[in-house]
Amino acid sequence: MKKTISIVIPCYNEEENVIPLANALRTCFREKLQNYHYELLFIDNDSQDKTRENLRALCKEDKGIKAIFNAKNFGQFNSPYYGMLNSTGDATILMAADFQDPVEMIPKFVEAWEEGYRIVIGVKTESNESKIMYALRGIYYKLIRKMSSVDQISQFTGFGLYDKGFISVMQSLDDPTPFLRGIVAELGYRRKDIPYTQPKRRAGVTHNNFYTLYDAAMLSFTSYTKVGLRLAVFLGGIFAGISMLVGLLYLIMKLIWWDRFPAGMAPMLIGMLFLGSVQIFFIGLLGEYILSINQRVMKRPLVVEEERLNFTSESPERNSLEQPEQATGASSTSEQATKVSSSIEKASIEE
């Protein structure tokens, strides 16, 4: 029996890319992966353009293509993670919808998987996008690797192949704020890293901005490092010692030269402003840790679905690459899934 490779594609306002990407993936399976079935799973994060309309057309044309429509935008981490948990293949590949994750890498991933690697990831060696952003990301990854107790993977975006055994591990985590890159580094099986050059977006504009990049950076920082809190303790102790020493010196000098040594207000103001700024910084850093803890304690679902297409309660029907059968186009509104592993088995779509 042929194995099934699931391709999970998170998308948000990608109306110009979803159909060309689906065609490129089907061509890849038809020409280079003839011995495998495909499952293309698009998970849409509440797009405001014609992305969903295009996905409906794809699902109607090919029952090997599935779609999950989120009720709202649940962020750049939850949506892809939830899509992976809903995949049913023997291996799952996560890739972006904008063609920055090359389709040509998929046969290489599958080949390495067949060699015995449970995880095969793509690592960027260079990028055709902004050189400045690529350099800044490189600096960030180096800092995180030095500060983290987990050996973080440099220039890794999540693009890669994951065996169904690792998907089962992901389903058991029950983490409301998952950070896939850290999970792969911390809990992943023996893996193979395959270098690639990241191309430019095929169409559209990037949805990353300062806030989303900051959110990603702080999630990895608060999840996998203790250095922030430890730094606050160490610096607090050092500055407290320095302040006590300076205060003692001023007292001695004042007692010795009582009439000739005016202490003045400048040293006092400078010291207060400096220590105040340090305190504010570390209070903000402590707030980031508390925010991360708060999100985990609330145990909210990863995603609330509005609709899903081409899912059935039976085992996934095998698609024909030569003559794709017409899909039923079935869809329904699914209830909020709090346990993703059970929702895979229970979700039933009837026309």
Short mmCIF file of C-alpha atoms in Angstrom, two decimals:
data_model
loop_
_atom_site.label_atom_id
_atom_site.label_comp_id
_atom_site.label_asym_id
_atom_site.label_seq_id
_atom_site.Cartn_x
_atom_site.Cartn_y
_atom_site.Cartn_z
CA MET A 1 0.00 0.00 0.00
CA LYS A 2 1.25 3.45 -0.89
CA LYS A 3 2.21 5.81 1.91
CA THR A 4 0.54 9.17 2.27
CA ILE A 5 2.44 12.44 2.58
CA SER A 6 0.47 15.28 4.14
CA ILE A 7 1.38 18.83 3.18
CA VAL A 8 0.13 21.43 5.68
CA ILE A 9 -0.05 24.96 4.29
CA PRO A 10 -1.10 27.79 6.63
CA CYS A 11 -2.36 30.80 4.73
CA TYR A 12 -3.59 34.32 5.34
CA ASN A 13 -4.58 36.56 2.42
CA GLU A 14 -2.80 34.37 -0.15
CA GLU A 15 -5.37 34.50 -2.96
CA GLU A 16 -2.63 34.76 -5.60
CA ASN A 17 -0.63 31.81 -4.28
CA VAL A 18 -2.90 28.97 -3.10
CA ILE A 19 -3.96 27.70 -6.54
CA PRO A 20 -0.44 27.88 -8.12
CA LEU A 21 0.99 26.18 -5.02
CA ALA A 22 -1.59 23.38 -5.13
CA ASN A 23 -0.81 22.83 -8.82
CA ALA A 24 2.94 22.85 -8.17
CA LEU A 25 2.57 20.30 -5.37
CA ARG A 26 0.39 17.99 -7.46
CA THR A 27 2.90 18.21 -10.31
CA CYS A 28 5.70 17.35 -7.88
CA PHE A 29 3.85 14.22 -6.71
CA ARG A 30 2.93 13.23 -10.25
CA GLU A 31 6.48 13.55 -11.60
CA LYS A 32 8.77 12.78 -8.66
CA LEU A 33 6.71 11.05 -5.98
CA GLN A 34 4.56 8.66 -7.98
CA ASN A 35 4.72 6.03 -5.22
CA TYR A 36 3.02 8.23 -2.65
CA HIS A 37 -0.46 9.61 -2.11
CA TYR A 38 -0.81 13.25 -1.17
CA GLU A 39 -2.99 15.10 1.28
CA LEU A 40 -2.85 18.87 0.84
CA LEU A 41 -4.25 20.55 3.95
CA PHE A 42 -4.71 24.30 3.78
CA ILE A 43 -5.56 26.01 7.06
CA ASP A 44 -6.82 29.54 6.54
CA ASN A 45 -6.35 32.07 9.33
CA ASP A 46 -9.44 34.21 8.56
CA SER A 47 -8.30 35.67 5.24
CA GLN A 48 -10.07 38.81 4.06
CA ASP A 49 -9.45 38.35 0.33
CA LYS A 50 -10.47 35.56 -2.07
CA THR A 51 -8.28 32.89 -0.47
CA ARG A 52 -11.25 30.91 0.87
CA GLU A 53 -13.08 31.14 -2.43
CA ASN A 54 -10.06 29.68 -4.19
CA LEU A 55 -9.70 26.95 -1.59
CA ARG A 56 -13.35 25.95 -2.03
CA ALA A 57 -12.74 25.58 -5.75
CA LEU A 58 -9.65 23.42 -5.14
CA CYS A 59 -11.49 21.19 -2.67
CA LYS A 60 -14.37 20.75 -5.08
CA GLU A 61 -12.00 19.78 -7.87
CA ASP A 62 -9.77 17.39 -5.89
CA LYS A 63 -10.75 15.41 -2.80
CA GLY A 64 -7.05 15.01 -1.96
CA ILE A 65 -7.13 18.69 -0.99
CA LYS A 66 -8.60 19.62 2.39
CA ALA A 67 -9.22 22.94 4.07
CA ILE A 68 -9.85 24.24 7.57
CA PHE A 69 -11.26 27.74 7.96
CA ASN A 70 -10.51 29.36 11.31
CA ALA A 71 -13.22 31.45 12.99
CA LYS A 72 -10.68 34.27 13.44
CA ASN A 73 -6.98 34.92 13.14
CA PHE A 74 -5.30 32.80 15.82
CA GLY A 75 -1.76 33.90 15.09
CA GLN A 76 1.27 32.65 13.24
CA PHE A 77 2.03 29.78 15.65
CA ASN A 78 -1.28 28.20 16.63
CA SER A 79 -2.75 27.86 13.15
CA PRO A 80 0.13 25.90 11.52
CA TYR A 81 0.50 23.73 14.62
CA TYR A 82 -3.22 22.90 14.63
CA GLY A 83 -3.08 22.05 10.94
CA MET A 84 -0.26 19.58 11.58
CA LEU A 85 -2.26 17.92 14.37
CA ASN A 86 -5.12 17.39 11.93
CA SER A 87 -2.97 15.78 9.24
CA THR A 88 -3.45 12.05 8.64
CA GLY A 89 -0.44 11.08 6.53
CA ASP A 90 2.45 8.79 7.37
CA ALA A 91 4.56 11.95 7.33
CA THR A 92 3.61 15.61 7.44
CA ILE A 93 5.38 18.48 5.72
CA LEU A 94 4.84 22.05 6.88
CA MET A 95 5.46 24.79 4.33
CA ALA A 96 4.50 28.39 3.66
CA ALA A 97 1.93 29.38 1.04
CA ASP A 98 4.07 32.10 -0.54
CA PHE A 99 6.62 29.82 -2.32
CA GLN A 100 9.42 30.90 0.03
CA ASP A 101 9.63 27.25 1.03
CA PRO A 102 10.67 25.59 -2.26
CA VAL A 103 8.49 22.76 -3.55
CA GLU A 104 11.67 21.16 -4.96
CA MET A 105 12.78 20.37 -1.41
CA ILE A 106 9.91 17.93 -0.80
CA PRO A 107 11.43 14.93 -2.67
CA LYS A 108 14.67 15.47 -0.70
CA PHE A 109 12.71 15.43 2.56
CA VAL A 110 10.90 12.24 1.61
CA GLU A 111 14.13 10.55 0.53
CA ALA A 112 15.79 11.34 3.87
CA TRP A 113 12.65 10.16 5.71
CA GLU A 114 12.82 6.83 3.90
CA GLU A 115 16.44 6.55 5.01
CA GLY A 116 15.20 6.45 8.60
CA TYR A 117 15.16 10.07 9.77
CA ARG A 118 11.97 10.86 11.70
CA ILE A 119 12.42 14.61 11.23
CA VAL A 120 13.91 16.30 8.16
CA ILE A 121 14.09 20.09 8.18
CA GLY A 122 15.14 22.83 5.80
CA VAL A 123 17.76 25.26 7.09
CA LYS A 124 18.30 28.54 5.25
CA THR A 125 21.88 29.18 4.23
CA GLU A 126 20.96 32.44 2.51
CA SER A 127 17.89 34.36 1.43
CA ASN A 128 16.87 36.35 -1.62
CA GLU A 129 14.75 38.54 0.63
CA SER A 130 16.09 41.43 2.71
CA LYS A 131 19.76 40.91 3.57
CA ILE A 132 19.33 43.04 6.68
CA MET A 133 16.51 40.89 8.04
CA TYR A 134 18.47 37.72 7.30
CA ALA A 135 21.49 39.10 9.17
CA LEU A 136 19.37 40.22 12.14
CA ARG A 137 17.74 36.79 12.34
CA GLY A 138 21.19 35.22 12.32
CA ILE A 139 22.26 37.38 15.28
CA TYR A 140 19.04 36.55 17.11
CA TYR A 141 19.49 32.80 16.62
CA LYS A 142 23.07 32.98 17.90
CA LEU A 143 21.96 34.83 21.03
CA ILE A 144 19.12 32.39 21.71
CA ARG A 145 21.42 29.41 21.26
CA LYS A 146 23.89 30.84 23.77
CA MET A 147 21.22 31.71 26.34
CA SER A 148 18.98 28.65 25.98
CA SER A 149 19.42 25.31 27.70
CA VAL A 150 17.98 23.75 24.51
CA ASP A 151 20.17 23.76 21.40
CA GLN A 152 18.01 25.95 19.16
CA ILE A 153 18.18 25.51 15.38
CA SER A 154 19.54 28.50 13.47
CA GLN A 155 17.64 29.79 10.41
CA PHE A 156 14.85 27.24 10.84
CA THR A 157 11.29 28.43 10.21
CA GLY A 158 9.41 25.15 10.68
CA PHE A 159 9.72 24.09 7.04
CA GLY A 160 10.36 20.36 7.07
CA LEU A 161 9.01 16.82 7.26
CA TYR A 162 7.74 15.23 10.47
CA ASP A 163 7.01 11.55 10.93
CA LYS A 164 3.57 10.63 12.27
CA GLY A 165 5.30 9.41 15.45
CA PHE A 166 6.44 12.97 16.14
CA ILE A 167 2.98 14.29 15.27
CA SER A 168 1.66 12.01 18.04
CA VAL A 169 4.15 13.60 20.43
CA MET A 170 2.86 17.03 19.42
CA GLN A 171 -0.74 15.92 20.03
CA SER A 172 0.12 14.82 23.56
CA LEU A 173 1.69 18.14 24.59
CA ASP A 174 -1.56 20.08 25.08
CA ASP A 175 0.32 23.38 24.85
CA PRO A 176 -1.92 26.42 24.18
CA THR A 177 1.07 28.48 23.00
CA PRO A 178 3.19 26.04 20.98
CA PHE A 179 6.51 27.12 19.50
CA LEU A 180 7.28 24.46 16.90
CA ARG A 181 10.92 25.43 16.37
CA GLY A 182 11.67 25.00 20.06
CA ILE A 183 9.65 21.79 20.33
CA VAL A 184 11.59 20.23 17.45
CA ALA A 185 14.89 21.18 19.07
CA GLU A 186 13.83 20.01 22.55
CA LEU A 187 11.69 16.93 21.94
CA GLY A 188 12.43 15.92 18.36
CA TYR A 189 13.84 12.62 17.18
CA ARG A 190 17.10 12.21 15.30
CA ARG A 191 16.84 14.64 12.44
CA LYS A 192 18.54 15.62 9.21
CA ASP A 193 19.14 19.25 8.25
CA ILE A 194 19.03 20.08 4.54
CA PRO A 195 20.33 23.52 3.49
CA TYR A 196 18.48 25.65 0.96
CA THR A 197 18.31 29.20 -0.37
CA GLN A 198 15.09 30.98 0.47
CA PRO A 199 13.55 32.55 -2.66
CA LYS A 200 11.43 35.68 -2.80
CA ARG A 201 7.68 35.62 -2.34
CA ARG A 202 5.89 34.68 -5.55
CA ALA A 203 3.12 37.26 -5.03
CA GLY A 204 1.57 39.42 -2.35
CA VAL A 205 3.25 41.10 0.59
CA THR A 206 4.67 39.66 3.76
CA HIS A 207 2.40 39.75 6.81
CA ASN A 208 5.31 39.97 9.24
CA ASN A 209 5.89 43.26 10.98
CA PHE A 210 7.77 44.44 14.05
CA TYR A 211 5.08 43.19 16.42
CA THR A 212 4.86 39.68 14.94
CA LEU A 213 8.65 39.34 14.87
CA TYR A 214 8.87 40.62 18.45
CA ASP A 215 6.14 38.17 19.47
CA ALA A 216 8.09 35.26 17.96
CA ALA A 217 11.31 36.39 19.61
CA MET A 218 9.76 36.78 23.07
CA LEU A 219 7.89 33.46 22.84
CA SER A 220 11.12 31.59 22.22
CA PHE A 221 12.99 33.68 24.80
CA THR A 222 10.50 33.16 27.63
CA SER A 223 9.85 29.50 26.74
CA TYR A 224 13.42 28.27 26.47
CA THR A 225 15.67 30.61 28.46
CA LYS A 226 16.12 31.48 32.13
CA VAL A 227 18.76 34.07 31.45
CA GLY A 228 16.35 37.04 31.66
CA LEU A 229 15.31 36.37 35.24
CA ARG A 230 18.80 35.28 36.27
CA LEU A 231 20.24 38.44 34.74
CA ALA A 232 17.82 40.55 36.79
CA VAL A 233 18.99 38.82 39.99
CA PHE A 234 22.70 39.12 39.17
CA LEU A 235 22.60 42.73 37.95
CA GLY A 236 20.37 43.70 40.87
CA GLY A 237 22.92 42.29 43.29
CA ILE A 238 25.87 43.91 41.49
CA PHE A 239 24.28 47.37 41.31
CA ALA A 240 23.11 47.12 44.91
CA GLY A 241 26.71 46.37 45.96
CA ILE A 242 28.08 49.24 43.88
CA SER A 243 25.49 51.65 45.31
CA MET A 244 26.34 50.64 48.89
CA LEU A 245 30.07 51.06 48.20
CA VAL A 246 29.59 54.50 46.63
CA GLY A 247 27.35 55.54 49.49
CA LEU A 248 29.93 54.41 52.04
CA LEU A 249 32.72 56.31 50.24
CA TYR A 250 30.63 59.48 50.13
CA LEU A 251 29.93 59.16 53.85
CA ILE A 252 33.63 58.71 54.69
CA MET A 253 34.65 61.65 52.47
CA LYS A 254 31.97 63.86 53.97
CA LEU A 255 33.05 62.99 57.52
CA ILE A 256 36.73 63.69 56.73
CA TRP A 257 36.21 66.89 54.71
CA TRP A 258 32.97 68.11 56.25
CA ASP A 259 33.27 71.75 55.20
CA ARG A 260 35.12 71.26 51.92
CA PHE A 261 33.21 68.36 50.31
CA PRO A 262 29.80 69.39 48.82
CA ALA A 263 28.12 66.16 47.68
CA GLY A 264 25.71 67.96 45.35
CA MET A 265 22.54 66.64 43.68
CA ALA A 266 24.03 65.43 40.39
CA PRO A 267 25.40 62.07 41.59
CA MET A 268 22.16 61.34 43.42
CA LEU A 269 19.97 62.11 40.40
CA ILE A 270 22.18 60.15 38.01
CA GLY A 271 22.15 57.13 40.30
CA MET A 272 18.38 57.26 40.81
CA LEU A 273 17.65 57.59 37.10
CA PHE A 274 20.02 54.78 36.20
CA LEU A 275 18.70 52.36 38.78
CA GLY A 276 15.11 53.34 37.92
CA SER A 277 15.64 52.55 34.23
CA VAL A 278 17.17 49.17 35.11
CA GLN A 279 14.21 48.36 37.34
CA ILE A 280 11.68 49.31 34.66
CA PHE A 281 13.45 47.15 32.09
CA PHE A 282 13.44 44.08 34.27
CA ILE A 283 9.86 44.65 35.41
CA GLY A 284 8.88 44.61 31.71
CA LEU A 285 10.92 41.45 31.15
CA LEU A 286 9.28 39.83 34.16
CA GLY A 287 5.92 40.82 32.65
CA GLU A 288 6.77 38.90 29.47
CA TYR A 289 7.41 35.75 31.51
CA ILE A 290 4.17 36.24 33.43
CA LEU A 291 2.26 36.77 30.17
CA SER A 292 3.67 33.51 28.81
CA ILE A 293 2.66 31.67 31.99
CA ASN A 294 -0.80 33.25 31.90
CA GLN A 295 -1.44 32.08 28.34
CA ARG A 296 -0.53 28.52 29.28
CA VAL A 297 -2.60 28.49 32.48
CA MET A 298 -5.79 29.61 30.69
CA LYS A 299 -5.72 26.45 28.52
CA ARG A 300 -7.57 28.03 25.62
CA PRO A 301 -7.97 25.96 22.44
CA LEU A 302 -5.34 26.35 19.76
CA VAL A 303 -7.94 27.20 17.11
CA VAL A 304 -11.72 27.49 16.85
CA GLU A 305 -12.88 26.17 13.49
CA GLU A 306 -15.56 27.82 11.43
CA GLU A 307 -15.65 25.21 8.68
CA ARG A 308 -13.71 22.29 7.23
CA LEU A 309 -13.81 20.80 3.76
CA ASN A 310 -13.25 17.25 2.49
CA PHE A 311 -12.77 15.66 5.91
CA THR A 312 -14.46 12.32 6.53
CA SER A 313 -14.71 9.99 9.52
CA GLU A 314 -13.27 7.16 7.45
CA SER A 315 -9.64 6.71 6.60
CA PRO A 316 -8.50 9.24 4.01
CA GLU A 317 -9.45 8.16 0.51
CA ARG A 318 -6.50 7.78 -1.80
CA ASN A 319 -6.31 10.34 -4.55
CA SER A 320 -5.45 9.54 -8.14
CA LEU A 321 -2.67 11.64 -9.56
CA GLU A 322 -3.50 10.86 -13.15
CA GLN A 323 -7.27 11.48 -13.02
CA PRO A 324 -8.33 13.22 -9.79
CA GLU A 325 -11.84 12.25 -8.80
CA GLN A 326 -14.38 14.96 -8.17
CA ALA A 327 -14.60 15.88 -4.51
CA THR A 328 -17.91 16.12 -2.79
CA GLY A 329 -17.24 19.68 -1.74
CA ALA A 330 -18.71 18.72 1.59
CA SER A 331 -18.38 21.11 4.46
CA SER A 332 -19.85 21.81 7.83
CA THR A 333 -19.25 23.91 10.90
CA SER A 334 -17.28 21.97 13.45
CA GLU A 335 -17.53 22.42 17.18
CA GLN A 336 -14.65 23.95 19.10
CA ALA A 337 -11.98 21.29 19.49
CA THR A 338 -10.33 21.22 22.90
CA LYS A 339 -8.70 17.87 22.35
CA VAL A 340 -7.11 17.88 18.92
CA SER A 341 -6.12 14.22 18.90
CA SER A 342 -9.71 13.07 19.34
CA SER A 343 -11.10 15.63 16.89
CA ILE A 344 -9.12 14.03 14.06
CA GLU A 345 -11.09 10.82 14.50
CA LYS A 346 -14.49 12.35 15.27
CA ALA A 347 -14.73 15.21 12.73
CA SER A 348 -17.39 14.26 10.18
CA ILE A 349 -18.36 16.33 7.19
CA GLU A 350 -21.58 15.68 5.33
CA GLU A 351 -22.79 17.52 2.33
#
